[in-house]
PDB file of C-alpha atoms and ligand atoms in Angstrom:
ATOM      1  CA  UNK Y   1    -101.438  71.463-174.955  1.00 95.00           C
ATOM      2  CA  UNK Y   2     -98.399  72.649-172.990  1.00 98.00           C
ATOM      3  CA  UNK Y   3     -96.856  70.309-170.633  1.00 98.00           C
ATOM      4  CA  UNK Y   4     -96.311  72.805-167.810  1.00 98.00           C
ATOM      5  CA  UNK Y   5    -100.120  73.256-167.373  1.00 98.00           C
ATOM      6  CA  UNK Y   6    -101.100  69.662-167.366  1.00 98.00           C
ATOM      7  CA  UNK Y   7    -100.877  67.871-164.485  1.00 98.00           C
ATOM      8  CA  UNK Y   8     -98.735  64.423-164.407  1.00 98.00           C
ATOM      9  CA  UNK Y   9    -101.857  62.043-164.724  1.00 98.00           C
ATOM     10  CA  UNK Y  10    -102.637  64.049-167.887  1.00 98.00           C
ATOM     11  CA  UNK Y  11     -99.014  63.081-169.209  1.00 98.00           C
ATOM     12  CA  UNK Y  12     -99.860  59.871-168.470  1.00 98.00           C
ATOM     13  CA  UNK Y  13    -102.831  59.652-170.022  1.00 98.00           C
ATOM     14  CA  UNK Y  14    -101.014  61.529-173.149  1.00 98.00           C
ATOM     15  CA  UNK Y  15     -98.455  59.106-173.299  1.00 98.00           C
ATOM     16  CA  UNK Y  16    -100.763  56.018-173.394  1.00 98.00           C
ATOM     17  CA  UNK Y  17    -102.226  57.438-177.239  1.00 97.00           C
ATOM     18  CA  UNK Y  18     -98.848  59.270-178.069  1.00 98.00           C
ATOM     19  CA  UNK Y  19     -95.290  59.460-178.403  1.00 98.00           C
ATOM     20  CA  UNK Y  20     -94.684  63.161-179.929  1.00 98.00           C
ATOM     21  CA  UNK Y  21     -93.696  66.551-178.478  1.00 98.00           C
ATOM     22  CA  UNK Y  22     -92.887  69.611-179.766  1.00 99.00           C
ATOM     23  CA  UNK Y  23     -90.047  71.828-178.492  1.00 99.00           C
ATOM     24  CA  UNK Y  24     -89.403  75.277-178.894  1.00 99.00           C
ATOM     25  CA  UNK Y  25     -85.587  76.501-178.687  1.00 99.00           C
ATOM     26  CA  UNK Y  26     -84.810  79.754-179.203  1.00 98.00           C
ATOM     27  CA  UNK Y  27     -82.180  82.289-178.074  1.00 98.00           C
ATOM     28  CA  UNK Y  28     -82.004  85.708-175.387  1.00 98.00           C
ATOM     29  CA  UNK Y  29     -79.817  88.317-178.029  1.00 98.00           C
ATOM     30  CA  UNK Y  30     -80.141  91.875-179.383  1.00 98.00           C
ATOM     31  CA  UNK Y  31     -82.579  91.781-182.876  1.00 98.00           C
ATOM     32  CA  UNK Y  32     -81.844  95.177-183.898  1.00 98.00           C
ATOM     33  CA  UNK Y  33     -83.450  98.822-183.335  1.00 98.00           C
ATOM     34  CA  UNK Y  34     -86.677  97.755-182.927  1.00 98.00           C
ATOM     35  CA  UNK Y  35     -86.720  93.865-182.743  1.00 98.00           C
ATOM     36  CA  UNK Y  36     -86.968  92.795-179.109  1.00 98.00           C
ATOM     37  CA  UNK Y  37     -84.272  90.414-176.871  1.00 98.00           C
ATOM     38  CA  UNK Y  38     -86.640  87.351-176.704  1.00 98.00           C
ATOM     39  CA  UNK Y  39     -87.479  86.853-180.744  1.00 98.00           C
ATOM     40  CA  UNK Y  40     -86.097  83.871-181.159  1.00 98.00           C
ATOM     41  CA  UNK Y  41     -87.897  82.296-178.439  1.00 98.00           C
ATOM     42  CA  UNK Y  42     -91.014  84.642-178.707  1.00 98.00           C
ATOM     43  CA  UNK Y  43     -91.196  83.131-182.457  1.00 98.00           C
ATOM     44  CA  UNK Y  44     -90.476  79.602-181.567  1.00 99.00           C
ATOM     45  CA  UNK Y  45     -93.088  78.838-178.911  1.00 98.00           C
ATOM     46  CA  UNK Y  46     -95.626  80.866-180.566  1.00 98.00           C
ATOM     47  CA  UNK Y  47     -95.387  78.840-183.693  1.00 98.00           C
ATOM     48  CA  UNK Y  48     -95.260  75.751-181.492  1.00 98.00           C
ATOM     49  CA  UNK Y  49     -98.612  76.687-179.525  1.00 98.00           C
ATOM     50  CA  UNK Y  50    -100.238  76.849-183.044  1.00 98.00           C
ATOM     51  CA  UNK Y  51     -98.666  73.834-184.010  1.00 98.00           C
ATOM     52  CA  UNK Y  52     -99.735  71.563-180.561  1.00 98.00           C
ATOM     53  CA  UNK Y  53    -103.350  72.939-181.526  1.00 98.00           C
ATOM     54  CA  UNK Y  54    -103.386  71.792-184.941  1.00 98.00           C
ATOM     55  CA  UNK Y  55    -101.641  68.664-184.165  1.00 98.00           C
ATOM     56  CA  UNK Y  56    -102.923  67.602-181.144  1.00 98.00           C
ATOM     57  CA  UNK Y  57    -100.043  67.171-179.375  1.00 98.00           C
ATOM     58  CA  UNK Y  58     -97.948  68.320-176.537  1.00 98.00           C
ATOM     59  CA  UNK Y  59     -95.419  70.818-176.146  1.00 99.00           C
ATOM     60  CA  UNK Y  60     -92.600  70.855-173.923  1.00 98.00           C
ATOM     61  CA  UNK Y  61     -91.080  74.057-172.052  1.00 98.00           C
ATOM     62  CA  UNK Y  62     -89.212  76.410-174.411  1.00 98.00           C
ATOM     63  CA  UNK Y  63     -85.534  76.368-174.340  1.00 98.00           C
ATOM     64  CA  UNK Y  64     -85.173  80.565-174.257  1.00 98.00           C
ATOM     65  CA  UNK Y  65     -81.348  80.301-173.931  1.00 98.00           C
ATOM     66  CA  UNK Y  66     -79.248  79.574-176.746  1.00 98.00           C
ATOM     67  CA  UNK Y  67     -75.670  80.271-178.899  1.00 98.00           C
ATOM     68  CA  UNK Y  68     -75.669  83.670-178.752  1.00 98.00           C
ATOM     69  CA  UNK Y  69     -71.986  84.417-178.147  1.00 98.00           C
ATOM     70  CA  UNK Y  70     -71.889  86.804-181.298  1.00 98.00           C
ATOM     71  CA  UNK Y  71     -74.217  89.076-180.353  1.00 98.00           C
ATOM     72  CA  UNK Y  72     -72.753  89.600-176.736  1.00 98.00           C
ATOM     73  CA  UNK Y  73     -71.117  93.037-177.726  1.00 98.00           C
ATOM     74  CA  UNK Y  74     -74.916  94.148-177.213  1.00 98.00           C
ATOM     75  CA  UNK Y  75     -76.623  94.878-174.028  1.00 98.00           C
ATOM     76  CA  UNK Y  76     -79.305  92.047-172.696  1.00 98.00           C
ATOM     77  CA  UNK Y  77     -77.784  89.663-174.539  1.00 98.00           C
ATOM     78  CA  UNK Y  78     -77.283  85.849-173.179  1.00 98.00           C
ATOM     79  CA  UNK Y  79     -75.630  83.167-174.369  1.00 98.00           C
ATOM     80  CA  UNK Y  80     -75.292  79.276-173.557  1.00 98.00           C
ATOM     81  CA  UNK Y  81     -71.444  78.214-174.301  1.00 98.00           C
ATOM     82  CA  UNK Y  82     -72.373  75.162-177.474  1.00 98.00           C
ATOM     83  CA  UNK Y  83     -71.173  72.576-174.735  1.00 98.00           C
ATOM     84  CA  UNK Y  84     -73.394  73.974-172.474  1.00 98.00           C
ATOM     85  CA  UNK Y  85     -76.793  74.006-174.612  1.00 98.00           C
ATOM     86  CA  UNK Y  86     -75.767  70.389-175.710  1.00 98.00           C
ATOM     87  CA  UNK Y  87     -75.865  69.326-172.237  1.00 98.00           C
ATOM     88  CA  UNK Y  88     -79.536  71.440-171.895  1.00 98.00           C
ATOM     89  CA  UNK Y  89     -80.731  69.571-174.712  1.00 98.00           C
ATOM     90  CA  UNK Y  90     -79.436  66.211-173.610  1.00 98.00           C
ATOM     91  CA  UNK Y  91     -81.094  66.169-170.139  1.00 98.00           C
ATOM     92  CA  UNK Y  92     -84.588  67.387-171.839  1.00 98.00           C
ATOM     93  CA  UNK Y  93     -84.852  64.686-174.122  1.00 98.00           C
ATOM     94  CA  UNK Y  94     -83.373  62.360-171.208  1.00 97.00           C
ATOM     95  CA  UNK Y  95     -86.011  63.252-168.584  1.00 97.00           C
ATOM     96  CA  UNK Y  96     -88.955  63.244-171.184  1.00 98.00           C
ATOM     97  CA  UNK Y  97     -87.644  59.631-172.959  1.00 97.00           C
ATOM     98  CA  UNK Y  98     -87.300  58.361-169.426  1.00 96.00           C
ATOM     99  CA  UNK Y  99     -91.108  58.748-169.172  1.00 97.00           C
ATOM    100  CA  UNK Y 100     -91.810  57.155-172.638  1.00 97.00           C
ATOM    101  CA  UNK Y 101     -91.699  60.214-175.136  1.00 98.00           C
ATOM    102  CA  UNK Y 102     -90.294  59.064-178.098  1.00 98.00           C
ATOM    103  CA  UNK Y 103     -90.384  61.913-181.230  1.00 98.00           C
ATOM    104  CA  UNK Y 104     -88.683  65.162-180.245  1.00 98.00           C
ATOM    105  CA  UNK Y 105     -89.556  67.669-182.739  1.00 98.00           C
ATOM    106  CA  UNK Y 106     -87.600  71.171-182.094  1.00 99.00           C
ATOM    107  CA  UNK Y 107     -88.691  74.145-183.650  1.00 99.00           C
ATOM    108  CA  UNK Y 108     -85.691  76.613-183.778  1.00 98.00           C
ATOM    109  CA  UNK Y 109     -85.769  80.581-184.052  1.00 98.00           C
ATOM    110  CA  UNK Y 110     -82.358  80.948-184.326  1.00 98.00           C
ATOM    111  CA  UNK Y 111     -80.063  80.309-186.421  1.00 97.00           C
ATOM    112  CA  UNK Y 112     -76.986  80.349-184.333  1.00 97.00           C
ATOM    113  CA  UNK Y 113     -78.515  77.148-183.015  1.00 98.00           C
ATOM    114  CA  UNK Y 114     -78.308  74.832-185.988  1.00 98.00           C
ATOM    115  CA  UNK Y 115     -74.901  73.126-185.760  1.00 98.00           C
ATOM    116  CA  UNK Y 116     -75.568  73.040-182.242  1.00 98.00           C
ATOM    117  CA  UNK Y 117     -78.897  71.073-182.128  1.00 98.00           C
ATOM    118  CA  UNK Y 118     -77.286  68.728-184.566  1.00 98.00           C
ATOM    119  CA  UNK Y 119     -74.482  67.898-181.893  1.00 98.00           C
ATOM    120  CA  UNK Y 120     -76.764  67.448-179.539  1.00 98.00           C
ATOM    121  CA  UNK Y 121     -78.488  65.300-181.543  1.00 98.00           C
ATOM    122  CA  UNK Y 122     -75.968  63.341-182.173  1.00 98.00           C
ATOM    123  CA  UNK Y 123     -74.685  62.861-178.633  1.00 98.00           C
ATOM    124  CA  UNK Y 124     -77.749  61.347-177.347  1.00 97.00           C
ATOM    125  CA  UNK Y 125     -78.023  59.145-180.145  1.00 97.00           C
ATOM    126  CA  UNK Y 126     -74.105  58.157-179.591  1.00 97.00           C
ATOM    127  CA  UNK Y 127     -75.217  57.587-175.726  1.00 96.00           C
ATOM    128  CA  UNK Y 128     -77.413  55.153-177.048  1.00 95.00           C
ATOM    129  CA  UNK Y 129     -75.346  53.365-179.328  1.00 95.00           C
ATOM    130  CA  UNK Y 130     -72.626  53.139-176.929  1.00 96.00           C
ATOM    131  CA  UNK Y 131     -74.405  51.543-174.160  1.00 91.00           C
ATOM    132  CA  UNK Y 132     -76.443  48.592-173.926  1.00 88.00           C
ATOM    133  CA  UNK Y 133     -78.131  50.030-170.469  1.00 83.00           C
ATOM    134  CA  UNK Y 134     -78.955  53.270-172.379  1.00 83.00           C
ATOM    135  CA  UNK Y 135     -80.041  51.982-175.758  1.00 89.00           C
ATOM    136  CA  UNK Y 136     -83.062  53.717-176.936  1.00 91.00           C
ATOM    137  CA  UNK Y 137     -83.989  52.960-180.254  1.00 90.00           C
ATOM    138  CA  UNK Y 138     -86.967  54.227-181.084  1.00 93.00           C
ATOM    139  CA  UNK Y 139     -85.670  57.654-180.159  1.00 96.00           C
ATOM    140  CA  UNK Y 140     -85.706  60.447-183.081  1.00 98.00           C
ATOM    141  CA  UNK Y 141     -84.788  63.653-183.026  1.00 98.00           C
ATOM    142  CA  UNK Y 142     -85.840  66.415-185.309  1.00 98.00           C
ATOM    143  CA  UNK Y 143     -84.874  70.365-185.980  1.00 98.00           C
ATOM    144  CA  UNK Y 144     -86.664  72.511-188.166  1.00 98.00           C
ATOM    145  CA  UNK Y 145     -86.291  76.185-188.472  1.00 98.00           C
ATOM    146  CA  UNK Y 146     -89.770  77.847-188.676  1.00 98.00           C
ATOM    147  CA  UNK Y 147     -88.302  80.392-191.154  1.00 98.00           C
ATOM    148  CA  UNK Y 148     -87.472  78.157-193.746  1.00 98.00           C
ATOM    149  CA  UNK Y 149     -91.052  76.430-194.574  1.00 98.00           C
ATOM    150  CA  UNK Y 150     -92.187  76.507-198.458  1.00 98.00           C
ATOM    151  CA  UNK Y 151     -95.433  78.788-197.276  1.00 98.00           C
ATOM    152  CA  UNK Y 152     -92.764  81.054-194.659  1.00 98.00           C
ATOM    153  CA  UNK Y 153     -90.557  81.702-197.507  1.00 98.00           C
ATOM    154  CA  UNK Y 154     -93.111  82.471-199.953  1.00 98.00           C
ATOM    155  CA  UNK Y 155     -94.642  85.054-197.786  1.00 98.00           C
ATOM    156  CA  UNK Y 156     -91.521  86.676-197.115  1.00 98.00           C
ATOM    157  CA  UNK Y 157     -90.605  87.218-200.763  1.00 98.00           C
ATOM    158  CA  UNK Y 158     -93.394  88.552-201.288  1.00 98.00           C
ATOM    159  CA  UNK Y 159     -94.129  90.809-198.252  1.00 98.00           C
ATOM    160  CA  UNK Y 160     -90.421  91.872-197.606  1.00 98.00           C
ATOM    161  CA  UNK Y 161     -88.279  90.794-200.722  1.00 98.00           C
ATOM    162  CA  UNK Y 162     -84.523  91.503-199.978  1.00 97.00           C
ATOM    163  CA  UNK Y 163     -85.724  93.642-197.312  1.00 97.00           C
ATOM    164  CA  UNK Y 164     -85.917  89.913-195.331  1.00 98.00           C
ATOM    165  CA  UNK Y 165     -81.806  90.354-194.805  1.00 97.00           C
ATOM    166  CA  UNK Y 166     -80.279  87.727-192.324  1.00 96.00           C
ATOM    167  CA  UNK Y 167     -80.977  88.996-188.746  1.00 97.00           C
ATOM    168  CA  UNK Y 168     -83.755  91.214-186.926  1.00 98.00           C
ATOM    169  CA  UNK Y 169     -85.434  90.177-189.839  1.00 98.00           C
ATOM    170  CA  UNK Y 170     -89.029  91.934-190.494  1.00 98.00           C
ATOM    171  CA  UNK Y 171     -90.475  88.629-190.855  1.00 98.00           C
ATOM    172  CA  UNK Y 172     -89.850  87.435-187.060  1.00 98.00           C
ATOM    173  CA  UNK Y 173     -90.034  90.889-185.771  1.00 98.00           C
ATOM    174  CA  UNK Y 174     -93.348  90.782-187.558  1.00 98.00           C
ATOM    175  CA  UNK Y 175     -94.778  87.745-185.650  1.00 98.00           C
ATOM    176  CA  UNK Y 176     -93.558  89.060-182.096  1.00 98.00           C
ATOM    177  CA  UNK Y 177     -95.372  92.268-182.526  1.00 98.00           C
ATOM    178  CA  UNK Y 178     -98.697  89.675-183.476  1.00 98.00           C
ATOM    179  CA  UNK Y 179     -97.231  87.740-180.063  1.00 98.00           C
ATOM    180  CA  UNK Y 180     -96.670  91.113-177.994  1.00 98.00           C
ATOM    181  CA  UNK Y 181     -98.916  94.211-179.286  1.00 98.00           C
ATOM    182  CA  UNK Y 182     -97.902  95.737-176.075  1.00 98.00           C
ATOM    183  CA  UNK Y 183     -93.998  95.915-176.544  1.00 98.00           C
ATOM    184  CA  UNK Y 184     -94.177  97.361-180.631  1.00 98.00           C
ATOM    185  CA  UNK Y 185     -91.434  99.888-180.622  1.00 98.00           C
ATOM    186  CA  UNK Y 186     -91.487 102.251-183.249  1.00 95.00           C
ATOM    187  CA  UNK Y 187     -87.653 103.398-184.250  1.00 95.00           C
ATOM    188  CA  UNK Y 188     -86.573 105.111-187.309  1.00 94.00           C
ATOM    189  CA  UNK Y 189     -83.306 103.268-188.789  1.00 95.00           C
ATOM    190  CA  UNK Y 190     -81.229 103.743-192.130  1.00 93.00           C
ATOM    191  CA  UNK Y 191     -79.988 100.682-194.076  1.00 95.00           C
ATOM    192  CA  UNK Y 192     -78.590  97.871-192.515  1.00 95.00           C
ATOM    193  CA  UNK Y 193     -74.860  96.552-193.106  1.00 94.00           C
ATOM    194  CA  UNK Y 194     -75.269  93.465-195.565  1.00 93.00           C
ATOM    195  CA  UNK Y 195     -72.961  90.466-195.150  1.00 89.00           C
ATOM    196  CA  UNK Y 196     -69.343  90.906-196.593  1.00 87.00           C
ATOM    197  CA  UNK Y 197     -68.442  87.987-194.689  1.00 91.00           C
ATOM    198  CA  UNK Y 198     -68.890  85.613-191.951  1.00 93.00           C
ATOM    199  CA  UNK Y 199     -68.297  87.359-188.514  1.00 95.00           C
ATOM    200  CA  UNK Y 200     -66.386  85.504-185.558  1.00 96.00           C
ATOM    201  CA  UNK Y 201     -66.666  86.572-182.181  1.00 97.00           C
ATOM    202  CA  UNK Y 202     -68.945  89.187-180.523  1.00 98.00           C
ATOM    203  CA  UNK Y 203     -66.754  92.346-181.266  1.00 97.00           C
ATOM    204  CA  UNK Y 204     -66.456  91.319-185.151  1.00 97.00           C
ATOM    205  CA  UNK Y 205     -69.921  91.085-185.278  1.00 97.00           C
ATOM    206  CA  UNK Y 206     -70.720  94.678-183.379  1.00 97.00           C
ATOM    207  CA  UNK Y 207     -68.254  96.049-186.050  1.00 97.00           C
ATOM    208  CA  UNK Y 208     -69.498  94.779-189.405  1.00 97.00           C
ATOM    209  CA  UNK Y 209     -73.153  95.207-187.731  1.00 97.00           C
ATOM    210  CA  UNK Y 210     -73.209  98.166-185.814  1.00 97.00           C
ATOM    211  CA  UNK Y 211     -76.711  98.494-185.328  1.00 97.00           C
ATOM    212  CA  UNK Y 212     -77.138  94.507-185.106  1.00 98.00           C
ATOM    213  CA  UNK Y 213     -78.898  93.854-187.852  1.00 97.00           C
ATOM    214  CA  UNK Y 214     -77.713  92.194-190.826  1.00 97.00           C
ATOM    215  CA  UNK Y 215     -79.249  93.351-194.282  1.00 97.00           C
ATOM    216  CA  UNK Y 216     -82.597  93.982-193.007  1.00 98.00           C
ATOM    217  CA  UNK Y 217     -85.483  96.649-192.820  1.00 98.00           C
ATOM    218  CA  UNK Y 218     -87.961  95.136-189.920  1.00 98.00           C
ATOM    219  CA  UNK Y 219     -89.724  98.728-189.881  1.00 98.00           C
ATOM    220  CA  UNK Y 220     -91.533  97.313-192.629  1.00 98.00           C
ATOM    221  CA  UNK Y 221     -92.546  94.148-189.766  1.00 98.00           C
ATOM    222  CA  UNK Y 222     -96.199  94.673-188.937  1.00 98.00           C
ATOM    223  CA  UNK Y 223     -98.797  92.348-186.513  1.00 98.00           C
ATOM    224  CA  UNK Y 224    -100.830  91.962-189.442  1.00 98.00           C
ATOM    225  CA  UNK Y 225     -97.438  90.429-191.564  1.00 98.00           C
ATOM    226  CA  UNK Y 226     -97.037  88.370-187.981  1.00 98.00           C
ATOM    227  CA  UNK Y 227    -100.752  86.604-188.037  1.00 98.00           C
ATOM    228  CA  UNK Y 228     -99.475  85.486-191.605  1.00 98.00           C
ATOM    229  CA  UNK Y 229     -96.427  83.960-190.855  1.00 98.00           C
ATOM    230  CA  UNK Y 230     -97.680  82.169-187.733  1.00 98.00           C
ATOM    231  CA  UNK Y 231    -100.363  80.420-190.152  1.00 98.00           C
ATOM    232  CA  UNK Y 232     -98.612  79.460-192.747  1.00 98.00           C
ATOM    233  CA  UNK Y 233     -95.646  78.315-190.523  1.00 98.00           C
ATOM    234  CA  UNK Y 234     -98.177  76.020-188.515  1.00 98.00           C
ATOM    235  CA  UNK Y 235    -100.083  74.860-191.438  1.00 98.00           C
ATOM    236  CA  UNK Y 236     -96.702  73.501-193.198  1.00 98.00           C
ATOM    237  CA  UNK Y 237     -95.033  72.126-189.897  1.00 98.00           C
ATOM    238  CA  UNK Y 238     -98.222  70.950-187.905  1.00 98.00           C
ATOM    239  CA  UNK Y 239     -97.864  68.495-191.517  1.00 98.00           C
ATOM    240  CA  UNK Y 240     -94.177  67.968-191.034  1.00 98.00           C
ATOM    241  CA  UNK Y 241     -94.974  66.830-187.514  1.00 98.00           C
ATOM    242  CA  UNK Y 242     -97.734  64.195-187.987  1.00 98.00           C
ATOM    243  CA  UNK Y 243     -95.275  62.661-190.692  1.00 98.00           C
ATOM    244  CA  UNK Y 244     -92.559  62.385-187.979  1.00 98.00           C
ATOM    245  CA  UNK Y 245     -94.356  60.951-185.525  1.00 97.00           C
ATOM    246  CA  UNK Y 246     -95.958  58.387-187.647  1.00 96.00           C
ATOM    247  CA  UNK Y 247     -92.764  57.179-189.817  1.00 94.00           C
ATOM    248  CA  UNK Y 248     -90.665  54.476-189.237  1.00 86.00           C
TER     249      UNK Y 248
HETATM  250 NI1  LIG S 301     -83.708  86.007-184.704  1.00 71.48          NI
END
């Protein structure tokens, strides 16, 4: 169920048996020679989809914007500044907890989002400490990165080995070209620059990573690979999910 085709009586009605939503997050950035702008967010909300089915529950707009601000040496690339995607995040979870929505579960393509999500995290739950007015306390927040479920990382070993690398990774190129047929773009590439060490700002990055990829080989990604890594992503967090929103 996604929230921007129901109407508000169905959220009503929703929120009179529930308390969950899901929440994609993802990020607008170069993925490589053949990996497209939108895979973070392509992966995130297609995972989510599967994961409202199996679930039951609702899921909220996808946040397509994220940290991005090391890949902006590439073309089509967008980035939110950190302060600004923790004040995204903050008015989301806001808006939807004003309305009774209680478990926020965010599934993240992108890793450049991690510390961020936790700060954000952590500022709505300081708003509610802080003020009596604003106190919420059956608000909780979760993150989890599709790419790093038990089944998701199995697959990938075996599929893609140390052909996986760090970035425009086969693996989520893989499930956008299950998401989008239409936009598979066939590239030849040589190897990708592995990690030496951790890159700073967007023209460090363009230099150890020319090509934008870090340590992968996604012409081995394949729609086929994709339908795999969307079910076994779902299958372990559509789990993950009915745990959260039935704990303490
Ligand atoms: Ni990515």
């Amino acid at each position: 169920m996604l929230l921007h085709l129901q109407t508000w009586q169905e959220v009503e009605a929703y929120l009179n048996t529930a308390k969950g939503v899901v929440v994609p997050i993802g990020s607008t950035e170069q993925h490589g020679p053949n990996g497209l702008i939108g895979t973070d967010a392509i992966c995130a909300e297609a995972i989510a989809k599967g994961v409202g089915e199996a679930a039951g529950a609702l899921v909220g707009p996808t946040i397509n914007l994220g940290n991005a601000q090391h890949h902006m040496a590439f073309a089509g690339t967008i980035t939110l500044k950190p302060s600004t995607l923790i004040a995204v995040i903050g008015d989301y979870v806001v808006s939807l907890a004003r309305h009774g929505f209680e478990r926020f579960f965010f599934i993240n393509g992108h890793g450049g989002n991690i510390s961020t999500l936790s700060a954000a995290f952590q500022e709505i739950y300081a708003a509610s400490s802080l003020s009596s007015a604003a106190s919420a306390p059956g608000l909780r927040l979760k993150l989890k990165n599709w790419w790093e479920t038990p089944a998701v990382q199995k697959l990938s070993k075996e599929l893609f080995g140390r052909a996986e690398g760090s970035h425009a990774t086969p693996s989520e190129v893989s499930v956008t070209q299950w998401a989008y047929p239409e936009a598979i773009k066939r590239v030849a590439m040589g190897e990708a620059h592995s990690r030496v060490r951790d890159f700073c700002d967007a023209e460090d990055y363009r230099r150890l990573f020319p090509d934008g990829r870090i340590g992968s080989d996604p012409s081995l990604a394949s729609p086929e690979h994709g339908s795999k890594f969307v079910e076994a992503a779902v299958r372990d967090i559509a789990e993950e999910y009915r745990k959260f929103v039935t704990a303490e």
